[in-house]
PDB file of C-alpha atoms and ligand atoms in Angstrom:
ATOM      1  CA  MET A  16      83.825  77.462  98.311  1.00 48.00           C
ATOM      2  CA  HIS A  17      85.693  76.318 101.373  1.00 56.00           C
ATOM      3  CA  ASN A  18      87.527  79.239 102.960  1.00 68.00           C
ATOM      4  CA  LYS A  19      91.008  78.056 103.791  1.00 77.00           C
ATOM      5  CA  GLY A  20      92.155  80.939 105.882  1.00 94.00           C
ATOM      6  CA  LYS A  21      95.536  82.566 105.649  1.00 98.00           C
ATOM      7  CA  ILE A  22      98.705  82.829 107.691  1.00 98.00           C
ATOM      8  CA  TYR A  23     100.807  85.953 107.978  1.00 98.00           C
ATOM      9  CA  VAL A  24     104.317  85.508 109.352  1.00 98.00           C
ATOM     10  CA  ILE A  25     105.313  88.933 110.578  1.00 97.00           C
ATOM     11  CA  GLY A  26     108.540  90.593 111.676  1.00 97.00           C
ATOM     12  CA  LEU A  27     107.670  93.524 113.923  1.00 97.00           C
ATOM     13  CA  GLY A  28     111.034  95.241 113.567  1.00 97.00           C
ATOM     14  CA  PRO A  29     113.083  96.215 116.631  1.00 95.00           C
ATOM     15  CA  GLY A  30     110.145  97.395 118.713  1.00 89.00           C
ATOM     16  CA  ASN A  31     108.924 100.932 118.198  1.00 90.00           C
ATOM     17  CA  ARG A  32     105.926 101.293 115.930  1.00 92.00           C
ATOM     18  CA  GLU A  33     107.535 103.697 113.449  1.00 95.00           C
ATOM     19  CA  HIS A  34     110.006 100.994 112.468  1.00 97.00           C
ATOM     20  CA  MET A  35     107.340  98.432 111.676  1.00 97.00           C
ATOM     21  CA  SER A  36     106.436  98.071 107.993  1.00 97.00           C
ATOM     22  CA  LYS A  37     103.036  99.185 106.760  1.00 97.00           C
ATOM     23  CA  ARG A  38     102.380  95.696 105.435  1.00 98.00           C
ATOM     24  CA  ALA A  39     103.034  94.228 108.898  1.00 97.00           C
ATOM     25  CA  LEU A  40     100.664  96.723 110.474  1.00 96.00           C
ATOM     26  CA  ASP A  41      97.945  96.039 107.874  1.00 97.00           C
ATOM     27  CA  ALA A  42      98.354  92.280 108.328  1.00 98.00           C
ATOM     28  CA  ILE A  43      97.865  92.512 112.082  1.00 97.00           C
ATOM     29  CA  ILE A  44      94.769  94.660 111.569  1.00 96.00           C
ATOM     30  CA  ASP A  45      93.462  92.136 109.006  1.00 97.00           C
ATOM     31  CA  SER A  46      94.024  89.132 111.309  1.00 97.00           C
ATOM     32  CA  GLU A  47      91.366  87.556 113.499  1.00 97.00           C
ATOM     33  CA  VAL A  48      93.906  85.639 115.568  1.00 96.00           C
ATOM     34  CA  VAL A  49      97.320  86.876 116.747  1.00 96.00           C
ATOM     35  CA  ILE A  50      99.852  84.368 118.027  1.00 94.00           C
ATOM     36  CA  GLY A  51     103.260  85.034 119.551  1.00 91.00           C
ATOM     37  CA  TYR A  52     105.528  85.264 122.521  1.00 87.00           C
ATOM     38  CA  LYS A  53     104.050  87.621 125.107  1.00 87.00           C
ATOM     39  CA  THR A  54     106.801  90.257 124.896  1.00 86.00           C
ATOM     40  CA  TYR A  55     105.996  90.727 121.203  1.00 87.00           C
ATOM     41  CA  ILE A  56     102.240  90.617 121.766  1.00 90.00           C
ATOM     42  CA  HIS A  57     102.773  93.430 124.246  1.00 89.00           C
ATOM     43  CA  LEU A  58     104.381  95.589 121.535  1.00 88.00           C
ATOM     44  CA  VAL A  59     101.188  95.571 119.457  1.00 92.00           C
ATOM     45  CA  GLU A  60      98.646  95.433 122.269  1.00 93.00           C
ATOM     46  CA  ASP A  61      96.765  98.546 121.107  1.00 94.00           C
ATOM     47  CA  LEU A  62      95.978  96.827 117.780  1.00 94.00           C
ATOM     48  CA  LEU A  63      94.444  93.724 119.303  1.00 95.00           C
ATOM     49  CA  GLU A  64      90.977  94.786 120.366  1.00 95.00           C
ATOM     50  CA  GLY A  65      88.370  92.261 119.273  1.00 96.00           C
ATOM     51  CA  LYS A  66      90.969  89.721 118.207  1.00 97.00           C
ATOM     52  CA  GLU A  67      91.745  86.367 119.664  1.00 95.00           C
ATOM     53  CA  VAL A  68      95.202  86.548 121.192  1.00 94.00           C
ATOM     54  CA  ILE A  69      97.234  83.455 121.938  1.00 91.00           C
ATOM     55  CA  ASP A  70     100.490  84.088 123.748  1.00 84.00           C
ATOM     56  CA  SER A  71     102.855  81.295 124.447  1.00 74.00           C
ATOM     57  CA  GLY A  72     106.135  80.901 126.258  1.00 68.00           C
ATOM     58  CA  MET A  73     109.571  80.741 124.682  1.00 57.00           C
ATOM     59  CA  ARG A  74     110.749  77.340 123.345  1.00 61.00           C
ATOM     60  CA  LYS A  75     107.292  76.352 122.185  1.00 84.00           C
ATOM     61  CA  GLU A  76     107.896  77.361 118.620  1.00 88.00           C
ATOM     62  CA  VAL A  77     106.711  74.186 116.911  1.00 91.00           C
ATOM     63  CA  GLU A  78     103.557  74.077 119.028  1.00 91.00           C
ATOM     64  CA  ARG A  79     102.893  77.704 118.143  1.00 91.00           C
ATOM     65  CA  CYS A  80     103.157  76.922 114.414  1.00 94.00           C
ATOM     66  CA  ASN A  81     100.853  73.912 114.719  1.00 94.00           C
ATOM     67  CA  LEU A  82      98.333  76.071 116.523  1.00 93.00           C
ATOM     68  CA  THR A  83      98.603  78.702 113.788  1.00 95.00           C
ATOM     69  CA  ILE A  84      97.845  76.096 111.127  1.00 95.00           C
ATOM     70  CA  ASP A  85      94.923  74.676 113.145  1.00 95.00           C
ATOM     71  CA  GLN A  86      93.390  78.141 113.372  1.00 95.00           C
ATOM     72  CA  ALA A  87      93.904  78.860 109.672  1.00 97.00           C
ATOM     73  CA  LEU A  88      92.339  75.511 108.760  1.00 96.00           C
ATOM     74  CA  GLU A  89      89.191  76.723 110.520  1.00 96.00           C
ATOM     75  CA  GLY A  90      89.117  79.468 107.897  1.00 96.00           C
ATOM     76  CA  LYS A  91      90.589  82.267 109.981  1.00 97.00           C
ATOM     77  CA  LYS A  92      93.228  84.837 109.138  1.00 98.00           C
ATOM     78  CA  VAL A  93      96.021  84.274 111.605  1.00 98.00           C
ATOM     79  CA  CYS A  94      99.234  86.141 112.187  1.00 97.00           C
ATOM     80  CA  ILE A  95     102.245  84.787 113.974  1.00 96.00           C
ATOM     81  CA  ILE A  96     104.725  87.387 115.127  1.00 95.00           C
ATOM     82  CA  SER A  97     108.478  87.592 115.675  1.00 94.00           C
ATOM     83  CA  SER A  98     110.623  90.563 116.603  1.00 95.00           C
ATOM     84  CA  GLY A  99     112.950  92.029 113.986  1.00 98.00           C
ATOM     85  CA  ASP A 100     112.684  89.949 110.832  1.00 98.00           C
ATOM     86  CA  ALA A 101     110.777  86.678 111.174  1.00 98.00           C
ATOM     87  CA  GLY A 102     113.243  85.119 108.729  1.00 98.00           C
ATOM     88  CA  VAL A 103     116.261  85.852 110.965  1.00 98.00           C
ATOM     89  CA  TYR A 104     116.256  83.460 113.946  1.00 97.00           C
ATOM     90  CA  GLY A 105     112.484  83.970 113.965  1.00 94.00           C
ATOM     91  CA  MET A 106     109.346  81.990 113.158  1.00 95.00           C
ATOM     92  CA  ALA A 107     109.427  81.987 109.325  1.00 97.00           C
ATOM     93  CA  GLY A 108     111.476  78.833 108.764  1.00 97.00           C
ATOM     94  CA  ILE A 109     109.694  76.808 111.428  1.00 96.00           C
ATOM     95  CA  MET A 110     106.319  77.871 110.015  1.00 97.00           C
ATOM     96  CA  LEU A 111     107.238  76.643 106.526  1.00 98.00           C
ATOM     97  CA  GLU A 112     108.774  73.431 107.874  1.00 97.00           C
ATOM     98  CA  VAL A 113     105.648  72.607 109.888  1.00 97.00           C
ATOM     99  CA  LYS A 114     103.378  73.426 106.939  1.00 97.00           C
ATOM    100  CA  TYR A 115     105.235  71.039 104.626  1.00 97.00           C
ATOM    101  CA  GLU A 116     105.570  68.411 107.352  1.00 97.00           C
ATOM    102  CA  ARG A 117     101.777  68.443 107.789  1.00 97.00           C
ATOM    103  CA  ASN A 118     101.257  68.743 104.051  1.00 97.00           C
ATOM    104  CA  VAL A 119      98.457  71.279 104.330  1.00 96.00           C
ATOM    105  CA  ASP A 120      97.326  73.672 101.605  1.00 94.00           C
ATOM    106  CA  ILE A 121      97.300  77.078 103.276  1.00 96.00           C
ATOM    107  CA  GLU A 122      98.511  80.411 101.990  1.00 97.00           C
ATOM    108  CA  ILE A 123     101.428  81.801 103.970  1.00 98.00           C
ATOM    109  CA  GLU A 124     102.575  85.393 103.476  1.00 98.00           C
ATOM    110  CA  LEU A 125     105.995  86.238 104.910  1.00 98.00           C
ATOM    111  CA  ILE A 126     106.369  89.899 105.827  1.00 98.00           C
ATOM    112  CA  PRO A 127     109.925  91.155 106.404  1.00 98.00           C
ATOM    113  CA  GLY A 128     110.972  93.423 109.243  1.00 98.00           C
ATOM    114  CA  ILE A 129     114.007  95.440 110.243  1.00 98.00           C
ATOM    115  CA  THR A 130     116.372  92.965 111.867  1.00 98.00           C
ATOM    116  CA  ALA A 131     118.320  93.826 115.037  1.00 98.00           C
ATOM    117  CA  ALA A 132     121.633  94.130 113.169  1.00 98.00           C
ATOM    118  CA  SER A 133     120.249  96.821 110.841  1.00 98.00           C
ATOM    119  CA  ALA A 134     118.613  98.661 113.724  1.00 98.00           C
ATOM    120  CA  ALA A 135     121.815  98.509 115.802  1.00 98.00           C
ATOM    121  CA  ALA A 136     123.998  99.516 112.845  1.00 98.00           C
ATOM    122  CA  SER A 137     121.940 102.645 112.278  1.00 98.00           C
ATOM    123  CA  VAL A 138     122.365 103.573 115.944  1.00 98.00           C
ATOM    124  CA  LEU A 139     126.135 103.061 115.749  1.00 98.00           C
ATOM    125  CA  GLY A 140     126.728 104.890 112.454  1.00 98.00           C
ATOM    126  CA  ALA A 141     127.499 102.770 109.394  1.00 98.00           C
ATOM    127  CA  PRO A 142     129.476  99.724 110.563  1.00 98.00           C
ATOM    128  CA  MET A 143     127.991  97.199 108.110  1.00 98.00           C
ATOM    129  CA  MET A 144     128.834  99.023 104.876  1.00 98.00           C
ATOM    130  CA  HIS A 145     130.890  96.088 103.655  1.00 98.00           C
ATOM    131  CA  ASP A 146     130.544  92.298 103.670  1.00 98.00           C
ATOM    132  CA  PHE A 147     129.203  91.128 107.005  1.00 98.00           C
ATOM    133  CA  SER A 148     128.189  87.933 108.692  1.00 98.00           C
ATOM    134  CA  VAL A 149     125.524  87.410 111.301  1.00 98.00           C
ATOM    135  CA  ILE A 150     126.228  84.769 113.943  1.00 98.00           C
ATOM    136  CA  SER A 151     124.046  83.676 116.847  1.00 98.00           C
ATOM    137  CA  LEU A 152     125.973  82.575 119.935  1.00 98.00           C
ATOM    138  CA  SER A 153     123.045  80.485 121.142  1.00 97.00           C
ATOM    139  CA  ASP A 154     124.054  76.818 121.208  1.00 95.00           C
ATOM    140  CA  LEU A 155     120.596  75.530 122.146  1.00 92.00           C
ATOM    141  CA  LEU A 156     119.904  74.345 118.602  1.00 93.00           C
ATOM    142  CA  THR A 157     123.376  74.569 117.037  1.00 96.00           C
ATOM    143  CA  ASP A 158     126.579  72.778 118.037  1.00 97.00           C
ATOM    144  CA  TRP A 159     129.041  75.080 119.736  1.00 98.00           C
ATOM    145  CA  GLU A 160     131.848  73.585 117.607  1.00 98.00           C
ATOM    146  CA  LEU A 161     130.059  74.747 114.448  1.00 98.00           C
ATOM    147  CA  ILE A 162     129.442  78.209 115.883  1.00 98.00           C
ATOM    148  CA  LYS A 163     133.150  78.516 116.739  1.00 98.00           C
ATOM    149  CA  ARG A 164     134.121  77.433 113.224  1.00 98.00           C
ATOM    150  CA  ARG A 165     131.858  80.088 111.722  1.00 98.00           C
ATOM    151  CA  ILE A 166     133.325  82.792 113.974  1.00 98.00           C
ATOM    152  CA  GLU A 167     136.803  81.660 112.952  1.00 98.00           C
ATOM    153  CA  CYS A 168     136.010  81.670 109.224  1.00 98.00           C
ATOM    154  CA  ALA A 169     134.238  85.032 109.373  1.00 98.00           C
ATOM    155  CA  SER A 170     137.197  86.511 111.252  1.00 98.00           C
ATOM    156  CA  MET A 171     139.733  85.031 108.820  1.00 98.00           C
ATOM    157  CA  GLY A 172     137.718  86.486 105.961  1.00 98.00           C
ATOM    158  CA  ASP A 173     137.773  89.939 107.576  1.00 98.00           C
ATOM    159  CA  PHE A 174     133.991  90.042 107.674  1.00 98.00           C
ATOM    160  CA  ILE A 175     132.206  92.537 109.872  1.00 99.00           C
ATOM    161  CA  ILE A 176     130.466  90.316 112.449  1.00 99.00           C
ATOM    162  CA  ALA A 177     127.094  90.937 114.107  1.00 99.00           C
ATOM    163  CA  LEU A 178     126.543  88.692 117.119  1.00 98.00           C
ATOM    164  CA  TYR A 179     122.963  87.841 118.119  1.00 98.00           C
ATOM    165  CA  ASN A 180     122.017  86.118 121.407  1.00 98.00           C
ATOM    166  CA  PRO A 181     125.449  87.119 122.745  1.00 98.00           C
ATOM    167  CA  ARG A 182     125.077  86.271 126.426  1.00 97.00           C
ATOM    168  CA  SER A 183     122.278  85.010 128.676  1.00 95.00           C
ATOM    169  CA  LYS A 184     122.206  84.425 132.420  1.00 93.00           C
ATOM    170  CA  GLY A 185     123.018  80.757 131.990  1.00 92.00           C
ATOM    171  CA  ARG A 186     125.306  81.107 128.993  1.00 93.00           C
ATOM    172  CA  VAL A 187     128.141  83.476 129.796  1.00 95.00           C
ATOM    173  CA  HIS A 188     131.346  81.992 128.347  1.00 96.00           C
ATOM    174  CA  GLN A 189     130.495  81.831 124.646  1.00 97.00           C
ATOM    175  CA  ILE A 190     131.098  85.549 124.140  1.00 98.00           C
ATOM    176  CA  GLU A 191     134.495  85.183 125.842  1.00 98.00           C
ATOM    177  CA  HIS A 192     135.498  82.347 123.504  1.00 98.00           C
ATOM    178  CA  ALA A 193     134.118  84.265 120.535  1.00 98.00           C
ATOM    179  CA  ARG A 194     136.304  87.237 121.416  1.00 98.00           C
ATOM    180  CA  GLU A 195     139.380  85.018 121.769  1.00 98.00           C
ATOM    181  CA  ILE A 196     138.803  83.547 118.306  1.00 98.00           C
ATOM    182  CA  MET A 197     138.271  86.982 116.755  1.00 98.00           C
ATOM    183  CA  MET A 198     141.448  88.279 118.464  1.00 98.00           C
ATOM    184  CA  LYS A 199     143.476  85.687 116.531  1.00 98.00           C
ATOM    185  CA  HIS A 200     142.534  87.271 113.222  1.00 98.00           C
ATOM    186  CA  LYS A 201     141.360  90.820 113.944  1.00 98.00           C
ATOM    187  CA  ASP A 202     143.391  93.663 115.477  1.00 98.00           C
ATOM    188  CA  LYS A 203     142.708  94.263 119.180  1.00 98.00           C
ATOM    189  CA  ASN A 204     141.796  97.869 118.377  1.00 98.00           C
ATOM    190  CA  THR A 205     139.048  96.852 115.929  1.00 98.00           C
ATOM    191  CA  PRO A 206     135.988  98.973 116.756  1.00 99.00           C
ATOM    192  CA  VAL A 207     133.104  97.165 118.463  1.00 99.00           C
ATOM    193  CA  GLY A 208     129.597  98.526 118.929  1.00 99.00           C
ATOM    194  CA  ILE A 209     127.318  97.189 121.639  1.00 98.00           C
ATOM    195  CA  VAL A 210     123.672  98.182 121.270  1.00 98.00           C
ATOM    196  CA  ARG A 211     121.003  97.231 123.776  1.00 98.00           C
ATOM    197  CA  ASN A 212     117.335  97.740 122.879  1.00 97.00           C
ATOM    198  CA  ALA A 213     118.139  99.266 119.491  1.00 97.00           C
ATOM    199  CA  LYS A 214     115.331 101.522 118.230  1.00 96.00           C
ATOM    200  CA  ARG A 215     113.033 100.842 121.157  1.00 94.00           C
ATOM    201  CA  ASP A 216     112.582 102.120 124.699  1.00 93.00           C
ATOM    202  CA  GLY A 217     115.680 101.798 126.847  1.00 96.00           C
ATOM    203  CA  GLU A 218     118.184 102.095 123.993  1.00 97.00           C
ATOM    204  CA  GLU A 219     121.834 101.999 125.164  1.00 98.00           C
ATOM    205  CA  VAL A 220     124.906 102.345 122.963  1.00 98.00           C
ATOM    206  CA  ILE A 221     128.571 101.669 123.665  1.00 98.00           C
ATOM    207  CA  VAL A 222     131.412 102.029 121.193  1.00 98.00           C
ATOM    208  CA  THR A 223     134.554 100.213 122.304  1.00 98.00           C
ATOM    209  CA  ASN A 224     137.089  97.840 120.762  1.00 98.00           C
ATOM    210  CA  LEU A 225     137.825  94.123 120.604  1.00 98.00           C
ATOM    211  CA  GLN A 226     140.321  94.314 123.463  1.00 98.00           C
ATOM    212  CA  ASP A 227     137.892  95.983 125.883  1.00 98.00           C
ATOM    213  CA  MET A 228     134.489  94.753 124.719  1.00 98.00           C
ATOM    214  CA  LEU A 229     133.936  92.420 127.677  1.00 98.00           C
ATOM    215  CA  LYS A 230     134.330  95.259 130.173  1.00 98.00           C
ATOM    216  CA  HIS A 231     130.824  96.372 129.188  1.00 98.00           C
ATOM    217  CA  PRO A 232     127.451  94.820 129.972  1.00 97.00           C
ATOM    218  CA  ILE A 233     126.205  92.435 127.271  1.00 98.00           C
ATOM    219  CA  ASP A 234     122.941  90.498 127.553  1.00 97.00           C
ATOM    220  CA  MET A 235     120.175  88.936 125.470  1.00 96.00           C
ATOM    221  CA  LEU A 236     118.698  92.329 124.581  1.00 97.00           C
ATOM    222  CA  THR A 237     121.989  93.278 122.962  1.00 98.00           C
ATOM    223  CA  VAL A 238     123.570  93.015 119.532  1.00 98.00           C
ATOM    224  CA  VAL A 239     127.351  93.266 119.248  1.00 98.00           C
ATOM    225  CA  ILE A 240     128.874  94.484 115.978  1.00 99.00           C
ATOM    226  CA  ILE A 241     132.591  93.945 115.381  1.00 99.00           C
ATOM    227  CA  GLY A 242     134.121  95.910 112.511  1.00 98.00           C
ATOM    228  CA  ASN A 243     136.471  94.790 109.732  1.00 98.00           C
ATOM    229  CA  ALA A 244     140.123  95.855 109.315  1.00 98.00           C
ATOM    230  CA  LYS A 245     139.069  99.211 107.831  1.00 98.00           C
ATOM    231  CA  THR A 246     136.369 100.164 110.335  1.00 98.00           C
ATOM    232  CA  TYR A 247     137.133 103.332 112.317  1.00 98.00           C
ATOM    233  CA  VAL A 248     135.413 105.578 114.857  1.00 98.00           C
ATOM    234  CA  LYS A 249     134.809 109.263 114.193  1.00 98.00           C
ATOM    235  CA  ASP A 250     132.893 111.512 116.556  1.00 98.00           C
ATOM    236  CA  GLY A 251     131.515 108.449 118.345  1.00 98.00           C
ATOM    237  CA  LYS A 252     130.249 106.861 115.126  1.00 98.00           C
ATOM    238  CA  MET A 253     131.489 103.554 113.714  1.00 98.00           C
ATOM    239  CA  ILE A 254     132.222 103.818 110.001  1.00 98.00           C
ATOM    240  CA  THR A 255     133.259 101.020 107.643  1.00 98.00           C
ATOM    241  CA  PRO A 256     134.374 102.566 104.347  1.00 98.00           C
ATOM    242  CA  ARG A 257     132.739 101.208 101.219  1.00 97.00           C
ATOM    243  CA  GLY A 258     135.848 102.194  99.293  1.00 93.00           C
ATOM    244  CA  TYR A 259     134.839 105.447  97.601  1.00 94.00           C
ATOM    245  CA  LYS A 260     137.538 108.068  96.952  1.00 94.00           C
ATOM    246  CA  LEU A 261     136.569 111.263  98.755  1.00 90.00           C
TER     247      LEU A 261
HETATM  248  N1  SAH B 564     114.217  87.915 114.631  1.00 87.81           N
HETATM  249  C1  SAH B 564     115.045  88.819 115.425  1.00 87.81           C
HETATM  250  C2  SAH B 564     116.180  88.100 116.136  1.00 87.81           C
HETATM  251  C3  SAH B 564     115.749  87.109 117.187  1.00 87.81           C
HETATM  252  S1  SAH B 564     117.110  86.408 118.048  1.00 87.81           S
HETATM  253  C4  SAH B 564     115.598  89.920 114.508  1.00 87.81           C
HETATM  254  O1  SAH B 564     115.541  89.787 113.276  1.00 87.81           O
HETATM  255  O2  SAH B 564     116.077  90.933 115.042  1.00 87.81           O
HETATM  256  C5  SAH B 564     117.105  87.407 119.519  1.00 87.81           C
HETATM  257  C6  SAH B 564     118.341  88.288 119.564  1.00 87.81           C
HETATM  258  O3  SAH B 564     118.158  89.378 118.675  1.00 87.81           O
HETATM  259  C7  SAH B 564     118.590  88.950 120.910  1.00 87.81           C
HETATM  260  O4  SAH B 564     119.291  88.097 121.796  1.00 87.81           O
HETATM  261  C8  SAH B 564     119.446  90.125 120.517  1.00 87.81           C
HETATM  262  O5  SAH B 564     120.779  89.724 120.267  1.00 87.81           O
HETATM  263  C9  SAH B 564     118.824  90.511 119.185  1.00 87.81           C
HETATM  264  N2  SAH B 564     117.860  91.639 119.259  1.00 87.81           N
HETATM  265  C10 SAH B 564     116.565  91.604 118.891  1.00 87.81           C
HETATM  266  N3  SAH B 564     116.010  92.842 118.982  1.00 87.81           N
HETATM  267  C11 SAH B 564     116.993  93.680 119.417  1.00 87.81           C
HETATM  268  C12 SAH B 564     117.059  95.080 119.678  1.00 87.81           C
HETATM  269  N4  SAH B 564     115.993  95.891 119.495  1.00 87.81           N
HETATM  270  N5  SAH B 564     118.234  95.595 120.110  1.00 87.81           N
HETATM  271  C13 SAH B 564     119.318  94.816 120.262  1.00 87.81           C
HETATM  272  N6  SAH B 564     119.313  93.482 120.011  1.00 87.81           N
HETATM  273  C14 SAH B 564     118.169  92.911 119.590  1.00 87.81           C
END
């Protein structure tokens, strides 16, 4: 019988090995080919001996997925890796889209990982104990008008907000506009947690508030979590009550 190969789409978690799932680890070990952006390849380098490794630059996501399918069609087991969860601004959706676009019959297993918001929340305390929304400030693939509308709606709804891709070297004003929109609906003293490199080497944590959040460094290795109206800070920890009577 023709061996069709298999594709694993893997979320590595935030970075350190102990936060990667066992299934993700097993899938990498099982794979003959490992494909991903070089920063992520680097995180699993010790597992790659004897495997074919294909690293590719940022912004080549579709190419990477096509390459993954080509390799699997040769009968190989191939894994394509994202950081965090591959289904959260990662490779999972693109992989499925490309598969159906090409109309190929290949098994794809999607393996979840700990996303940056969960990793950052655990570092901060328990800020996401109630309804939250996750918003990426990157307007490369999404209209800025739509992003602003989502920030506005999430703020009006008193959602806790986790901001991904908050500020890059070339994209510095979005976080300022985001803060202005949130200030219209959320109190200026609302707790804000800024976590850089959550659960991996170089972890940095700042707990501040909406008024002062821009006084602190924020970059692309950072997640920013803005609380809801009930979020408070105790002993340096952000806590959003679930509503239990104590
Ligand atoms: N698939 C990833 C997200 C990719 S988008 C996930 O599920 O986590 C890239 C953004 O994720 C970064 O700009 C940053 O905002 C955030 N991020 C990823 N890993 C992080 C970490 N360990 N600490 C803080 N932020 C992180």
